mmCIF file of C-alpha atoms in Angstrom:
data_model
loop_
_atom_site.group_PDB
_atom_site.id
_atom_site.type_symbol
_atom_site.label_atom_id
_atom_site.label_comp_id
_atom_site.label_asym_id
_atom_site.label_seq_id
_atom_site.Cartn_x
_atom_site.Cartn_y
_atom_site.Cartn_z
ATOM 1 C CA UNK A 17 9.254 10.217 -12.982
ATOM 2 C CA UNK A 18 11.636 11.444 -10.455
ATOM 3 C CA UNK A 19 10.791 12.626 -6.669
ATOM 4 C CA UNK A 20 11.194 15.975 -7.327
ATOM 5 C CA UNK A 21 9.482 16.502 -10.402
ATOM 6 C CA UNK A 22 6.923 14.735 -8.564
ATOM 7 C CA UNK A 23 7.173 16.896 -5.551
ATOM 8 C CA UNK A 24 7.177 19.971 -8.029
ATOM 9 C CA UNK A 25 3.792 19.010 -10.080
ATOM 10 C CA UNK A 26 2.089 18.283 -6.534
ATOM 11 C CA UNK A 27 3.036 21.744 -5.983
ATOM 12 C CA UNK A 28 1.928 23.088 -8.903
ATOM 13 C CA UNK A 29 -1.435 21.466 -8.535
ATOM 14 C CA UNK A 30 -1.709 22.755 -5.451
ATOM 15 C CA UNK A 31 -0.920 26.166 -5.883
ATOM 16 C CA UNK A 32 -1.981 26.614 -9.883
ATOM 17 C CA UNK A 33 -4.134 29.541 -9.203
ATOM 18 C CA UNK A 34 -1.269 31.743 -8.316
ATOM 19 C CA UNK A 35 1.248 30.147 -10.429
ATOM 20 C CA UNK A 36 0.719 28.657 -13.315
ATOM 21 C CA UNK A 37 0.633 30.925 -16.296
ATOM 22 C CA UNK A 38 -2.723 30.889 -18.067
ATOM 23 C CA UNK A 39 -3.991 28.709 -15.303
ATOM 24 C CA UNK A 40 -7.827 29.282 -16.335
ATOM 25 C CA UNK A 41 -7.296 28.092 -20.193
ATOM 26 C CA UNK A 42 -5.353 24.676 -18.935
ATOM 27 C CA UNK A 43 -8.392 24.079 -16.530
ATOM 28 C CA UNK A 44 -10.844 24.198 -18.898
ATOM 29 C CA UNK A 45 -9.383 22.040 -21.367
ATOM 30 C CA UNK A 46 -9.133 19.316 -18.152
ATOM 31 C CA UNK A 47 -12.479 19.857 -17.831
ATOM 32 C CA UNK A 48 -13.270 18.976 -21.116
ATOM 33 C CA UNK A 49 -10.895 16.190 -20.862
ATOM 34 C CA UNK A 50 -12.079 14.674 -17.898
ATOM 35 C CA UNK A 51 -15.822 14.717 -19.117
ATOM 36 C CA UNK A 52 -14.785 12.491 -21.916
ATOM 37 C CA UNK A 53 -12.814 9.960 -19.386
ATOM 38 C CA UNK A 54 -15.527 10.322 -16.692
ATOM 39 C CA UNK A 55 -18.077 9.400 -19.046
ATOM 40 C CA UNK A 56 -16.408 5.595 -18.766
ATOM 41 C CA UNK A 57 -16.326 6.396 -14.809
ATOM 42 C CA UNK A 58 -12.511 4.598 -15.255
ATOM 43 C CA UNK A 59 -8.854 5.552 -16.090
ATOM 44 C CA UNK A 60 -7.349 2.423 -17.720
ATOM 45 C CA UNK A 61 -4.386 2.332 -20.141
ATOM 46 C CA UNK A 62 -5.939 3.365 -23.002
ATOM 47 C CA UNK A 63 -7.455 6.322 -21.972
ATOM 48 C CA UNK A 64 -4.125 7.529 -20.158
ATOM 49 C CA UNK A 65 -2.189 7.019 -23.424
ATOM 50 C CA UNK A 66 -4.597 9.196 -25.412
ATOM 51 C CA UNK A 67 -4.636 11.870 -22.585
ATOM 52 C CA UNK A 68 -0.867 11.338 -22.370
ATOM 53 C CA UNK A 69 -0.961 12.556 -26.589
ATOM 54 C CA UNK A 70 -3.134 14.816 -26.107
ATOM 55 C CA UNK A 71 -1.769 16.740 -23.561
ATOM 56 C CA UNK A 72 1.892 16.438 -26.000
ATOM 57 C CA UNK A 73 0.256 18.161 -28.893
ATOM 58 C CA UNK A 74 -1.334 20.862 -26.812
ATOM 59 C CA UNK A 75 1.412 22.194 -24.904
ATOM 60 C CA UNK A 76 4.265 20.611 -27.447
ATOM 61 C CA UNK A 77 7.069 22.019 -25.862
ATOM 62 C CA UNK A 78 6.285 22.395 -22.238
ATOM 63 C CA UNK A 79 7.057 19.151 -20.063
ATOM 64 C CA UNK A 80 5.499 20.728 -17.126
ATOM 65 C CA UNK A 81 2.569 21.963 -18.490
ATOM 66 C CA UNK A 82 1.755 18.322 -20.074
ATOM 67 C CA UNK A 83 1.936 17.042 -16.662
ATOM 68 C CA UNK A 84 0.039 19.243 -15.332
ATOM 69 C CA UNK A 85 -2.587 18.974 -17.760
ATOM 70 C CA UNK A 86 -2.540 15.650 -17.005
ATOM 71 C CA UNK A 87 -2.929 15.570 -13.576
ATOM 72 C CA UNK A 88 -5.409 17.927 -13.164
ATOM 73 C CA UNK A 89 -7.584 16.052 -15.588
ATOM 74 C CA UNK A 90 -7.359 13.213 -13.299
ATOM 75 C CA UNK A 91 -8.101 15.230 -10.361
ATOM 76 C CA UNK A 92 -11.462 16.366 -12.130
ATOM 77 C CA UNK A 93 -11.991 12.513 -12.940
ATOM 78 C CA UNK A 94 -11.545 11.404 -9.680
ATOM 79 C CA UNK A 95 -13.986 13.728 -8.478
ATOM 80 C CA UNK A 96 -16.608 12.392 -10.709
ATOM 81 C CA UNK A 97 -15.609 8.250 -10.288
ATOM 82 C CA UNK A 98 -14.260 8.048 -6.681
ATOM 83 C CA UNK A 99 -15.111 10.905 -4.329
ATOM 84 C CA UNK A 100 -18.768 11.272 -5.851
ATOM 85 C CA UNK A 101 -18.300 15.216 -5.704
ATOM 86 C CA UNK A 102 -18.739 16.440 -8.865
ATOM 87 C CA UNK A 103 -21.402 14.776 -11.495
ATOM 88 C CA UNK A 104 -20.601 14.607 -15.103
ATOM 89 C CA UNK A 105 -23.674 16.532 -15.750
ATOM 90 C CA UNK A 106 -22.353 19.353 -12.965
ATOM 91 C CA UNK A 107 -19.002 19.085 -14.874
ATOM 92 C CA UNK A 108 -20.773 20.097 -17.968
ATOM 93 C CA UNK A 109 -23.304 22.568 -16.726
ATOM 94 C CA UNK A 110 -19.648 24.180 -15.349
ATOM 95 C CA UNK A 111 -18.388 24.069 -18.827
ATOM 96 C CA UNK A 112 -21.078 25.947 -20.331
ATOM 97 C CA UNK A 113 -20.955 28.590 -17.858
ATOM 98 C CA UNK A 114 -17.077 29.012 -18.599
ATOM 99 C CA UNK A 115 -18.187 29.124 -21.919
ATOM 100 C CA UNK A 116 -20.493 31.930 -21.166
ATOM 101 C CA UNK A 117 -17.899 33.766 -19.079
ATOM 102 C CA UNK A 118 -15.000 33.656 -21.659
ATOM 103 C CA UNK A 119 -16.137 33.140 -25.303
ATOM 104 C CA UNK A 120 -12.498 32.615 -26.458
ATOM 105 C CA UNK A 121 -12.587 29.348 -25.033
ATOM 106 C CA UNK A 122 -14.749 28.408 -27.553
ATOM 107 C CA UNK A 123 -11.637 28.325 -29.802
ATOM 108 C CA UNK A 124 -9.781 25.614 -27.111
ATOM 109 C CA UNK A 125 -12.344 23.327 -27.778
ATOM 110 C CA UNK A 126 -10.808 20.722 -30.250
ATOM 111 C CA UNK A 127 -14.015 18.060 -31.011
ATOM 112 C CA UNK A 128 -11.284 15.588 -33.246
ATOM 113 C CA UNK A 129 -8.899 15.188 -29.982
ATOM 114 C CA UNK A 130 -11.618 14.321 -27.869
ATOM 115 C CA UNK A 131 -13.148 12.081 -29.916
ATOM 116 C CA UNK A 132 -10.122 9.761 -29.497
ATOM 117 C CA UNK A 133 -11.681 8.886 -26.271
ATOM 118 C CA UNK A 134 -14.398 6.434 -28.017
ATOM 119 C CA UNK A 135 -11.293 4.241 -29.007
ATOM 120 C CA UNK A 136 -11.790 4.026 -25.161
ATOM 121 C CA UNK A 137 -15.090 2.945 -24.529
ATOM 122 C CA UNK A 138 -16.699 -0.579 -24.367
ATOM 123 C CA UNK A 139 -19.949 0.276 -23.315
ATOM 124 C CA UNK A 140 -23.005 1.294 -25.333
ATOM 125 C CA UNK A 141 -24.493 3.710 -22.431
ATOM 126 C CA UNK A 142 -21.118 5.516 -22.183
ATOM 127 C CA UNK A 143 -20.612 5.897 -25.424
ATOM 128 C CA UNK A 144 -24.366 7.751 -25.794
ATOM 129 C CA UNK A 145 -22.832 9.825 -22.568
ATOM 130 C CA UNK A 146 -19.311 10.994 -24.718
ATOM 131 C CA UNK A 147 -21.139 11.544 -27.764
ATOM 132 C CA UNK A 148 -23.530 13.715 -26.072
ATOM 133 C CA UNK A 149 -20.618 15.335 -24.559
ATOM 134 C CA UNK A 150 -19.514 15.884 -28.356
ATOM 135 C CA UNK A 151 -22.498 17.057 -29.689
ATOM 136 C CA UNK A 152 -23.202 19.849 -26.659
ATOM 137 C CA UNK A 153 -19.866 21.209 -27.597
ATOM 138 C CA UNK A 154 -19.938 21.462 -31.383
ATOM 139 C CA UNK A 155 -23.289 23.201 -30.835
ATOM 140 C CA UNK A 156 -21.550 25.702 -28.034
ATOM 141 C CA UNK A 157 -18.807 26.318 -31.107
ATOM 142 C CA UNK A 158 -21.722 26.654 -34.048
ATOM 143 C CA UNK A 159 -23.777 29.132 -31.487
ATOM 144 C CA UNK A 160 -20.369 31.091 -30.962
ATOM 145 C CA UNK A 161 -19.681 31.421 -34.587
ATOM 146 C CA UNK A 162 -22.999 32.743 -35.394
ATOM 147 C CA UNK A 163 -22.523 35.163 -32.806
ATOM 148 C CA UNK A 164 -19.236 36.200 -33.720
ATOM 149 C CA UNK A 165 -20.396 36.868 -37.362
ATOM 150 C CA UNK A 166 -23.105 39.153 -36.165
#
């Protein structure tokens, strides 16, 4: 990656609330994102290359919008493995109040792509943690349905 596209996603990051088209629906879906990854409380290869093809098949044609999915992902998972600031379980408390807030979300929610992050995991106790993650959001999609039908 070059300096300035560097310099421009920094930017970007920085400033997405006033500039990034949309800027609410691409946070969520790093939310979700980086509950799946901070479940492992790591970034290693393998979870960057599925984030990496995620982030490709959600915004297919939009370079900048991949890396900034991307990177704010990893900001979210930093805050949960480095800075302690945010806890996973604050992270998905969070989520369910976005949920709340903005039902349509409900549809961004895609339970196949984020289980691609157990390909990921080594350990038993995170693995509990991600498919907990899993199951809270495919009942937050059944609830929604029923609701939408009524």
């Amino acid at each position: 990656m070059n300096i300035f596209k560097k310099i421009k996603i920094k930017f970007l990051l920085f400033f997405r609330d006033i500039f990034v088209y949309h800027n609410s629906s691409l946070e969520f879906r790093a939310k979700l994102l980086a509950a799946m990854i901070g479940a492992n409380k790591e970034i290693d290869e393998c979870e960057e290359k599925v984030l990496q093809k995620i982030a490709n098949e959600i915004y297919k044609d939009d370079e900048a919008r991949v890396d900034l999915l991307i990177d704010t992902t990893k900001e979210y998972v930093y805050m949960i493995i480095r800075d302690n600031e945010l806890e996973i379980n604050e992270l998905i408390k969070n989520i369910d109040r976005i949920l709340k807030q903005e039902p349509r979300f409900h549809e961004k929610i895609n339970l196949a792509r984020l289980s691609r992050f157990f390909e990921c995991t080594k350990d038993e106790e995170n693995h509990i943690i991600q498919t907990r993650i899993l199951e809270f959001l495919h009942n937050q999609i059944e609830n929604y349905q029923k609701t939408k039908k009524l």
